[in-house]
Amino acid sequence: MSTPTADARTNLFGLDRIGLERFFAETLGEKRFRAHQVMKWMYHRHVTDFEQMTDLGKALRAKVQEHARIEPPNVLFDKPSVDGTHKWLLGMDGANAIETVYIPDKGRGTLCVSSQVGCGLNCSFCSTATQGFNRNLSAAEIIGQVWVAARHLGNVPHRDRKLTNVVMMGMGEPLLNFDNVVTAMSIMRDDLGFGLANKRVTLSTSGVVPMIDKLSEESDVSLAVSLHAANDALRTELVPINKKYPIAQLMAACERYVLRRKRSSVTFEYTLMEGVNDQPEHAHELVRLLRAFTNKVQDSDAAKVNLIPFNPFPGTRYTRSSDADIRTFQEILQKGKVLAMVRRTRGDDIDAACGQLKGQVMDRTRRQAQFRATLAQQDVAAPKEPVSATA
Ligand code: SAH
């Protein structure tokens, strides 16, 4: 069998509806509706073998096969948790692997999807940061994660939906892999794809301000922002990209995002670390920041806070806040009329929680240098500190 990299045929997982229609029309000289038939086989019936696509006709199947393949990521292993959470380690090429996590909850099933192999942003409390950055995932590799989970779950869009939400909160910074992430999110929301509602696809960013504006022009998904601190000194320590795009600029971008779409909101993620950002004064500071934001956009529901108890990993200097401190923090937000939920930690027994995804990243030093160069070109802050190698 040929290896993925040796196969020059187009992997159809990388094309959204428009791309696939174009592929059928321009590359194959076929009608565009053929693209729709193929998408249904891929995403509604989990079929990757053209021979099984019986409504295509023998000659067409042979022609498609000559130019295209449908190749999902390799499942290296998958691991169920006692609480129903499920984690996959997916091989992306010979050297690298990423993680994807499914989290079932009352009436919903959320998949946490990765956008990059590793991450270059160096947030001080995130396990992925310890690996450094290797490369962007292709659109095929991003949607392939959803496909692998959907097939495992026997998910049937519009009928037997086990997968109701996708969050781009796995490894990587999705706004620094913009085009591929937008293409994959379009397949997630397409009726011929996974058919998810716009607001059930969430992109989480550490705060790449210019790309937040670009996202609001090009895609209609929910936005989550990893805030973690309401003052610049502390936020820069936790999320180094804050140095380049400080809180005032970030909040202004969030205002623009909300004002461009009716009844939308931004979810602010706040990971609680003991003695670092979890004290009452931090909560009051957060109330002031978010009240200013909701006043500005004249919508008291425009900001929601997700409080995430810190998930430890080997080598970290942080610890999880106590339950009492988490409760006090939440109460201060609620008294300040800021909507705040505490996110329950799931998949503890399989290291599947936020910030614990690792995968396997090879060759990080050279790639890290390339990543810094790309960031410099994009006028985005490269992390100052060298990436630590505790992984
Ligand atoms: N780069 C994107 C998406 C990946 S992180 C972003 O920064 O938003 C997804 C969420 O998990 C972010 O809010 C991140 O700050 C949080 N997170 C990272 N490490 C964590 C940890 N150890 N414990 C709890 N949450 C963590």
Tab-separated table of C-alpha atoms and ligand atoms in Angstrom:
chain	number	residue	atom	x	y	z
A	1	MET	CA	0.000	0.000	0.000
A	2	SER	CA	1.232	3.498	-0.731
A	3	THR	CA	1.949	5.872	2.140
A	4	PRO	CA	-0.194	9.018	2.406
A	5	THR	CA	2.628	11.344	1.374
A	6	ALA	CA	3.516	9.240	-1.686
A	7	ASP	CA	-0.041	9.375	-3.019
A	8	ALA	CA	-0.447	12.428	-5.247
A	9	ARG	CA	-4.202	11.961	-5.674
A	10	THR	CA	-6.352	14.642	-4.019
A	11	ASN	CA	-7.608	13.654	-0.589
A	12	LEU	CA	-11.285	14.610	-0.760
A	13	PHE	CA	-11.417	15.210	2.999
A	14	GLY	CA	-9.577	18.454	2.281
A	15	LEU	CA	-12.344	19.948	0.125
A	16	ASP	CA	-15.518	21.616	1.328
A	17	ARG	CA	-18.660	21.616	-0.809
A	18	ILE	CA	-17.483	24.415	-3.099
A	19	GLY	CA	-14.026	22.878	-3.445
A	20	LEU	CA	-15.458	19.455	-4.204
A	21	GLU	CA	-17.918	20.825	-6.768
A	22	ARG	CA	-15.034	22.570	-8.446
A	23	PHE	CA	-12.977	19.387	-8.355
A	24	PHE	CA	-15.725	17.430	-10.107
A	25	ALA	CA	-16.364	20.162	-12.658
A	26	GLU	CA	-12.821	21.267	-13.414
A	27	THR	CA	-10.609	18.247	-12.778
A	28	LEU	CA	-13.006	15.504	-13.792
A	29	GLY	CA	-15.303	17.357	-16.203
A	30	GLU	CA	-18.343	16.023	-14.357
A	31	LYS	CA	-21.541	17.567	-13.037
A	32	ARG	CA	-21.357	19.368	-9.702
A	33	PHE	CA	-24.082	17.264	-8.106
A	34	ARG	CA	-21.646	14.344	-8.137
A	35	ALA	CA	-19.820	16.184	-5.350
A	36	HIS	CA	-22.996	16.087	-3.275
A	37	GLN	CA	-23.375	12.346	-3.755
A	38	VAL	CA	-19.805	11.742	-2.689
A	39	MET	CA	-20.132	13.975	0.388
A	40	LYS	CA	-23.150	12.012	1.557
A	41	TRP	CA	-21.234	8.750	1.243
A	42	MET	CA	-18.303	10.200	3.142
A	43	TYR	CA	-20.008	12.046	5.971
A	44	HIS	CA	-23.425	10.415	6.348
A	45	ARG	CA	-22.434	6.806	5.740
A	46	HIS	CA	-18.717	6.861	6.566
A	47	VAL	CA	-17.770	5.225	3.260
A	48	THR	CA	-14.271	5.849	1.911
A	49	ASP	CA	-14.170	3.233	-0.850
A	50	PHE	CA	-15.421	4.604	-4.190
A	51	GLU	CA	-16.417	1.094	-5.219
A	52	GLN	CA	-19.204	1.186	-2.634
A	53	MET	CA	-20.651	4.424	-4.015
A	54	THR	CA	-23.275	2.666	-6.071
A	55	ASP	CA	-24.987	5.763	-7.432
A	56	LEU	CA	-21.825	6.841	-9.266
A	57	GLY	CA	-21.665	4.284	-12.073
A	58	LYS	CA	-18.708	2.093	-12.885
A	59	ALA	CA	-16.899	4.363	-15.329
A	60	LEU	CA	-17.187	7.395	-13.085
A	61	ARG	CA	-15.975	5.434	-10.069
A	62	ALA	CA	-12.875	4.421	-11.981
A	63	LYS	CA	-12.250	7.996	-13.105
A	64	VAL	CA	-12.644	9.427	-9.595
A	65	GLN	CA	-10.338	6.798	-8.201
A	66	GLU	CA	-7.648	7.779	-10.631
A	67	HIS	CA	-7.586	11.374	-9.374
A	68	ALA	CA	-8.853	11.180	-5.828
A	69	ARG	CA	-8.683	9.273	-2.584
A	70	ILE	CA	-10.603	9.494	0.666
A	71	GLU	CA	-8.068	8.970	3.374
A	72	PRO	CA	-8.854	9.492	7.049
A	73	PRO	CA	-6.103	9.868	9.646
A	74	ASN	CA	-4.593	6.679	11.005
A	75	VAL	CA	-5.909	5.688	14.413
A	76	LEU	CA	-2.772	4.809	16.395
A	77	PHE	CA	-4.831	4.013	19.448
A	78	ASP	CA	-8.067	5.003	21.078
A	79	LYS	CA	-8.944	4.955	24.698
A	80	PRO	CA	-12.327	5.119	26.419
A	81	SER	CA	-12.640	6.728	29.851
A	82	VAL	CA	-14.885	5.435	32.617
A	83	ASP	CA	-17.021	8.588	32.308
A	84	GLY	CA	-17.787	8.078	28.590
A	85	THR	CA	-15.065	10.428	27.352
A	86	HIS	CA	-13.065	8.934	24.487
A	87	LYS	CA	-9.620	9.917	23.253
A	88	TRP	CA	-7.948	9.126	19.941
A	89	LEU	CA	-4.288	9.395	19.077
A	90	LEU	CA	-4.154	9.965	15.328
A	91	GLY	CA	-1.056	9.569	13.191
A	92	MET	CA	-0.720	12.491	10.816
A	93	ASP	CA	2.373	11.370	8.944
A	94	GLY	CA	5.273	9.084	9.766
A	95	ALA	CA	6.500	11.216	12.663
A	96	ASN	CA	3.651	13.166	14.213
A	97	ALA	CA	0.468	12.400	16.057
A	98	ILE	CA	-2.289	14.528	17.534
A	99	GLU	CA	-5.118	13.954	19.966
A	100	THR	CA	-8.882	14.316	19.604
A	101	VAL	CA	-11.345	13.925	22.465
A	102	TYR	CA	-15.077	13.156	22.566
A	103	ILE	CA	-16.990	14.315	25.641
A	104	PRO	CA	-20.600	13.149	26.006
A	105	ASP	CA	-22.849	15.105	28.345
A	106	LYS	CA	-26.570	15.431	28.998
A	107	GLY	CA	-28.156	15.748	25.560
A	108	ARG	CA	-24.971	16.646	23.764
A	109	GLY	CA	-21.740	15.166	22.477
A	110	THR	CA	-18.778	17.478	22.043
A	111	LEU	CA	-15.643	16.753	20.074
A	112	CYS	CA	-12.474	18.652	20.927
A	113	VAL	CA	-10.457	19.008	17.715
A	114	SER	CA	-6.797	19.938	17.142
A	115	SER	CA	-5.660	22.448	14.522
A	116	GLN	CA	-1.860	22.136	14.657
A	117	VAL	CA	0.776	19.562	15.524
A	118	GLY	CA	2.023	21.105	18.752
A	119	CYS	CA	1.655	24.831	19.370
A	120	GLY	CA	4.043	27.768	19.209
A	121	LEU	CA	2.326	30.184	21.559
A	122	ASN	CA	3.938	28.960	24.746
A	123	CYS	CA	1.108	29.560	27.224
A	124	SER	CA	2.753	28.819	30.568
A	125	PHE	CA	0.024	26.503	31.903
A	126	CYS	CA	-0.610	24.389	28.791
A	127	SER	CA	0.874	20.967	28.225
A	128	THR	CA	0.812	21.302	24.427
A	129	ALA	CA	3.206	24.268	24.749
A	130	THR	CA	5.904	22.054	26.218
A	131	GLN	CA	6.132	20.256	22.881
A	132	GLY	CA	6.752	23.263	20.717
A	133	PHE	CA	5.319	23.682	17.259
A	134	ASN	CA	5.739	21.347	14.339
A	135	ARG	CA	3.271	22.203	11.604
A	136	ASN	CA	-0.252	23.192	10.656
A	137	LEU	CA	-2.746	20.413	10.063
A	138	SER	CA	-4.290	20.276	6.601
A	139	ALA	CA	-8.049	20.736	6.222
A	140	ALA	CA	-8.234	16.977	5.538
A	141	GLU	CA	-6.441	16.224	8.798
A	142	ILE	CA	-8.757	18.528	10.749
A	143	ILE	CA	-12.047	17.208	9.337
A	144	GLY	CA	-10.555	13.690	9.458
A	145	GLN	CA	-10.597	13.915	13.269
A	146	VAL	CA	-14.349	14.559	13.226
A	147	TRP	CA	-14.826	11.754	10.719
A	148	VAL	CA	-12.932	9.200	12.832
A	149	ALA	CA	-15.013	10.061	15.905
A	150	ALA	CA	-18.294	10.128	13.944
A	151	ARG	CA	-17.598	6.720	12.455
A	152	HIS	CA	-16.692	5.265	15.848
A	153	LEU	CA	-19.879	6.681	17.366
A	154	GLY	CA	-22.105	5.623	14.463
A	155	ASN	CA	-23.152	9.269	14.155
A	156	VAL	CA	-25.767	9.957	11.480
A	157	PRO	CA	-26.271	13.677	10.806
A	158	HIS	CA	-29.898	14.837	11.093
A	159	ARG	CA	-31.025	11.502	12.530
A	160	ASP	CA	-28.956	9.733	15.122
A	161	ARG	CA	-26.724	12.503	16.291
A	162	LYS	CA	-24.112	11.497	18.826
A	163	LEU	CA	-21.914	14.355	17.828
A	164	THR	CA	-23.670	17.681	18.354
A	165	ASN	CA	-20.842	20.144	19.005
A	166	VAL	CA	-17.272	20.708	17.876
A	167	VAL	CA	-14.825	22.893	19.760
A	168	MET	CA	-11.509	23.863	18.187
A	169	MET	CA	-9.857	23.551	21.596
A	170	GLY	CA	-7.437	20.706	21.055
A	171	MET	CA	-3.787	21.193	20.232
A	172	GLY	CA	-2.743	24.355	18.428
A	173	GLU	CA	-3.913	27.896	17.775
A	174	PRO	CA	-6.685	27.630	15.151
A	175	LEU	CA	-6.456	31.262	14.007
A	176	LEU	CA	-2.838	30.684	12.991
A	177	ASN	CA	-4.003	27.956	10.606
A	178	PHE	CA	-6.838	30.053	9.312
A	179	ASP	CA	-7.706	28.748	5.826
A	180	ASN	CA	-7.556	25.072	6.726
A	181	VAL	CA	-9.605	25.604	9.874
A	182	VAL	CA	-12.252	27.635	8.017
A	183	THR	CA	-12.534	24.941	5.308
A	184	ALA	CA	-12.913	22.192	7.904
A	185	MET	CA	-15.474	24.210	9.889
A	186	SER	CA	-17.482	24.675	6.711
A	187	ILE	CA	-17.710	20.868	6.276
A	188	MET	CA	-18.727	20.517	9.935
A	189	ARG	CA	-21.675	22.869	9.352
A	190	ASP	CA	-22.693	21.722	5.881
A	191	ASP	CA	-25.859	19.615	5.610
A	192	LEU	CA	-23.937	17.321	3.291
A	193	GLY	CA	-21.174	17.164	5.888
A	194	PHE	CA	-21.783	16.839	9.615
A	195	GLY	CA	-24.733	19.241	9.580
A	196	LEU	CA	-23.903	21.037	12.831
A	197	ALA	CA	-25.586	24.343	13.642
A	198	ASN	CA	-23.285	27.379	13.327
A	199	LYS	CA	-23.377	28.115	17.005
A	200	ARG	CA	-22.426	24.538	17.839
A	201	VAL	CA	-19.044	24.941	16.210
A	202	THR	CA	-16.742	26.956	18.455
A	203	LEU	CA	-13.330	28.336	17.664
A	204	SER	CA	-11.157	29.044	20.683
A	205	THR	CA	-8.290	31.496	20.360
A	206	SER	CA	-5.555	32.776	22.620
A	207	GLY	CA	-6.249	36.208	21.122
A	208	VAL	CA	-4.788	36.681	17.647
A	209	VAL	CA	-6.577	40.002	17.180
A	210	PRO	CA	-6.366	40.606	13.385
A	211	MET	CA	-7.525	37.056	12.748
A	212	ILE	CA	-10.574	37.504	14.987
A	213	ASP	CA	-11.693	40.249	12.599
A	214	LYS	CA	-10.956	38.061	9.599
A	215	LEU	CA	-12.968	35.235	11.150
A	216	SER	CA	-15.977	37.464	11.652
A	217	GLU	CA	-15.883	38.341	7.954
A	218	GLU	CA	-15.458	34.796	6.670
A	219	SER	CA	-17.180	32.378	8.982
A	220	ASP	CA	-20.207	32.302	11.212
A	221	VAL	CA	-19.144	30.244	14.194
A	222	SER	CA	-19.097	30.778	17.958
A	223	LEU	CA	-16.050	32.495	19.373
A	224	ALA	CA	-14.265	31.573	22.583
A	225	VAL	CA	-11.350	33.614	23.879
A	226	SER	CA	-8.778	32.263	26.295
A	227	LEU	CA	-8.543	35.168	28.715
A	228	HIS	CA	-7.248	33.711	32.021
A	229	ALA	CA	-6.447	37.134	33.505
A	230	ALA	CA	-8.048	40.560	33.388
A	231	ASN	CA	-4.837	42.610	33.688
A	232	ASP	CA	-2.030	42.790	31.155
A	233	ALA	CA	0.888	41.967	33.468
A	234	LEU	CA	-0.618	38.668	34.578
A	235	ARG	CA	-2.081	37.787	31.184
A	236	THR	CA	1.266	38.302	29.462
A	237	GLU	CA	2.832	35.907	31.954
A	238	LEU	CA	0.195	33.246	31.236
A	239	VAL	CA	-0.532	33.895	27.541
A	240	PRO	CA	2.591	35.501	26.029
A	241	ILE	CA	0.796	36.611	22.843
A	242	ASN	CA	-0.854	39.208	25.098
A	243	LYS	CA	2.318	41.254	24.794
A	244	LYS	CA	1.607	41.772	21.113
A	245	TYR	CA	-2.189	42.048	21.460
A	246	PRO	CA	-2.975	43.366	24.935
A	247	ILE	CA	-6.352	43.083	26.616
A	248	ALA	CA	-7.727	46.418	25.362
A	249	GLN	CA	-7.115	45.394	21.744
A	250	LEU	CA	-8.495	41.928	22.363
A	251	MET	CA	-11.699	43.244	23.930
A	252	ALA	CA	-12.130	45.735	21.081
A	253	ALA	CA	-11.920	42.836	18.595
A	254	CYS	CA	-14.500	40.921	20.649
A	255	GLU	CA	-16.784	43.974	20.541
A	256	ARG	CA	-16.504	44.104	16.770
A	257	TYR	CA	-17.191	40.368	16.559
A	258	VAL	CA	-20.371	40.651	18.608
A	259	LEU	CA	-21.592	43.821	16.921
A	260	ARG	CA	-21.303	42.241	13.460
A	261	ARG	CA	-23.792	39.491	14.273
A	262	LYS	CA	-27.115	39.714	16.038
A	263	ARG	CA	-27.590	38.057	19.424
A	264	SER	CA	-24.099	36.615	19.492
A	265	SER	CA	-21.825	36.308	22.477
A	266	VAL	CA	-18.200	35.562	23.284
A	267	THR	CA	-17.230	32.842	25.729
A	268	PHE	CA	-14.250	33.847	27.838
A	269	GLU	CA	-12.254	30.909	29.127
A	270	TYR	CA	-10.581	31.353	32.458
A	271	THR	CA	-8.384	28.550	33.791
A	272	LEU	CA	-8.159	28.785	37.570
A	273	MET	CA	-4.714	28.263	39.061
A	274	GLU	CA	-4.185	28.332	42.780
A	275	GLY	CA	-2.756	31.606	44.055
A	276	VAL	CA	-2.099	32.846	40.508
A	277	ASN	CA	-5.361	34.193	39.100
A	278	ASP	CA	-8.044	32.780	41.399
A	279	GLN	CA	-8.309	35.354	44.196
A	280	PRO	CA	-11.331	37.602	44.850
A	281	GLU	CA	-9.480	40.645	43.504
A	282	HIS	CA	-8.979	38.807	40.198
A	283	ALA	CA	-12.690	38.025	40.050
A	284	HIS	CA	-13.614	41.674	40.703
A	285	GLU	CA	-11.170	42.769	38.012
A	286	LEU	CA	-12.803	40.329	35.584
A	287	VAL	CA	-16.257	41.657	36.442
A	288	ARG	CA	-15.103	45.218	35.664
A	289	LEU	CA	-13.583	44.172	32.350
A	290	LEU	CA	-16.591	42.191	31.169
A	291	ARG	CA	-19.178	44.678	32.396
A	292	ALA	CA	-17.388	47.356	30.385
A	293	PHE	CA	-17.581	45.001	27.398
A	294	THR	CA	-21.294	44.205	27.746
A	295	ASN	CA	-22.079	47.899	28.291
A	296	LYS	CA	-20.188	48.813	25.169
A	297	VAL	CA	-22.109	46.324	23.007
A	298	GLN	CA	-25.326	47.056	24.930
A	299	ASP	CA	-26.100	43.417	25.570
A	300	SER	CA	-25.802	42.024	29.068
A	301	ASP	CA	-25.665	38.459	27.683
A	302	ALA	CA	-22.795	39.105	25.263
A	303	ALA	CA	-20.135	37.708	27.600
A	304	LYS	CA	-20.093	34.274	29.160
A	305	VAL	CA	-17.311	32.940	31.337
A	306	ASN	CA	-16.188	29.341	31.381
A	307	LEU	CA	-14.231	28.683	34.547
A	308	ILE	CA	-11.862	25.766	33.961
A	309	PRO	CA	-10.182	24.237	37.000
A	310	PHE	CA	-6.519	23.874	36.022
A	311	ASN	CA	-5.608	20.412	34.756
A	312	PRO	CA	-2.128	19.452	35.930
A	313	PHE	CA	0.487	17.715	33.799
A	314	PRO	CA	4.006	16.476	34.590
A	315	GLY	CA	6.498	19.276	35.152
A	316	THR	CA	3.999	22.105	35.611
A	317	ARG	CA	4.516	24.694	38.343
A	318	TYR	CA	0.776	25.366	38.759
A	319	THR	CA	-1.861	23.634	40.847
A	320	ARG	CA	-5.630	23.514	40.613
A	321	SER	CA	-7.594	26.021	42.694
A	322	SER	CA	-9.511	24.664	45.659
A	323	ASP	CA	-13.234	24.030	45.252
A	324	ALA	CA	-13.926	26.764	47.804
A	325	ASP	CA	-11.887	29.345	45.853
A	326	ILE	CA	-13.567	28.303	42.594
A	327	ARG	CA	-16.993	28.739	44.206
A	328	THR	CA	-16.097	32.142	45.633
A	329	PHE	CA	-14.736	33.243	42.261
A	330	GLN	CA	-17.926	32.163	40.498
A	331	GLU	CA	-20.125	33.888	43.096
A	332	ILE	CA	-18.315	37.186	42.646
A	333	LEU	CA	-18.897	36.973	38.900
A	334	GLN	CA	-22.556	36.106	39.357
A	335	LYS	CA	-23.093	38.929	41.846
A	336	GLY	CA	-21.454	41.207	39.308
A	337	LYS	CA	-24.042	40.028	36.737
A	338	VAL	CA	-21.526	38.114	34.667
A	339	LEU	CA	-22.685	34.687	33.468
A	340	ALA	CA	-20.203	32.098	34.713
A	341	MET	CA	-20.158	28.314	34.497
A	342	VAL	CA	-17.614	25.988	36.060
A	343	ARG	CA	-16.492	23.407	33.563
A	344	ARG	CA	-16.467	19.934	35.031
A	345	THR	CA	-13.248	18.050	34.408
A	346	ARG	CA	-13.818	14.984	32.286
A	347	GLY	CA	-11.696	12.091	31.168
A	348	ASP	CA	-9.325	12.451	34.142
A	349	ASP	CA	-8.269	8.823	33.907
A	350	ILE	CA	-7.112	9.160	30.295
A	351	ASP	CA	-5.486	12.632	30.446
A	352	ALA	CA	-8.126	13.956	28.095
A	353	ALA	CA	-8.874	17.262	29.797
A	354	CYS	CA	-8.209	20.770	28.482
A	355	GLY	CA	-4.550	21.503	28.156
A	356	GLN	CA	-3.488	17.894	28.598
A	357	LEU	CA	-3.444	16.899	24.954
A	358	LYS	CA	-0.022	15.954	23.783
A	359	GLY	CA	0.270	13.666	20.804
A	360	GLN	CA	3.760	13.211	19.437
A	361	VAL	CA	5.747	16.020	17.953
A	362	MET	CA	9.021	15.399	16.228
A	363	ASP	CA	11.691	17.754	15.054
A	364	ARG	CA	10.528	20.657	17.125
A	365	THR	CA	13.608	22.849	17.130
A	366	ARG	CA	13.793	23.408	13.403
A	367	ARG	CA	10.034	23.767	13.104
A	368	GLN	CA	9.945	26.226	15.961
A	369	ALA	CA	12.311	28.474	14.036
A	370	GLN	CA	10.127	28.234	10.937
A	371	PHE	CA	7.063	29.021	13.012
A	372	ARG	CA	8.662	32.168	14.420
A	373	ALA	CA	9.490	33.272	10.891
A	374	THR	CA	5.868	32.748	9.809
A	375	LEU	CA	4.609	34.662	12.817
A	376	ALA	CA	6.950	37.527	12.052
A	377	GLN	CA	5.601	37.671	8.492
A	378	GLN	CA	2.042	37.711	9.760
A	379	ASP	CA	2.904	40.454	12.204
A	380	VAL	CA	1.987	38.199	15.083
A	381	ALA	CA	4.060	37.953	18.239
A	382	ALA	CA	6.396	35.027	18.417
A	383	PRO	CA	6.875	33.727	21.936
A	384	LYS	CA	10.000	35.250	23.450
A	385	GLU	CA	11.093	32.404	25.653
A	386	PRO	CA	12.591	29.317	24.107
A	387	VAL	CA	10.127	26.471	24.164
A	388	SER	CA	10.840	24.279	27.146
A	389	ALA	CA	11.246	20.617	26.495
A	390	THR	CA	9.722	18.968	29.513
A	391	ALA	CA	7.570	16.700	27.349
B	1	SAH	N1	-5.007	27.865	21.285
B	1	SAH	C1	-6.411	27.893	21.551
B	1	SAH	C2	-7.062	26.535	21.689
B	1	SAH	C3	-6.354	25.485	22.512
B	1	SAH	S1	-6.444	25.536	24.251
B	1	SAH	C4	-6.665	28.746	22.775
B	1	SAH	O1	-5.722	29.186	23.408
B	1	SAH	O2	-7.826	29.029	23.057
B	1	SAH	C5	-8.085	25.225	24.718
B	1	SAH	C6	-8.404	25.769	26.117
B	1	SAH	O3	-7.781	25.004	27.155
B	1	SAH	C7	-7.883	27.182	26.284
B	1	SAH	O4	-8.803	28.003	26.939
B	1	SAH	C8	-6.667	26.941	27.142
B	1	SAH	O5	-6.263	28.104	27.759
B	1	SAH	C9	-7.151	25.865	28.075
B	1	SAH	N2	-6.064	25.175	28.770
B	1	SAH	C10	-4.795	24.986	28.346
B	1	SAH	N3	-4.083	24.322	29.254
B	1	SAH	C11	-4.897	24.062	30.294
B	1	SAH	C12	-4.738	23.365	31.532
B	1	SAH	N4	-3.581	22.801	31.863
B	1	SAH	N5	-5.796	23.292	32.351
B	1	SAH	C13	-6.979	23.821	31.999
B	1	SAH	N6	-7.194	24.489	30.852
B	1	SAH	C14	-6.160	24.613	30.006
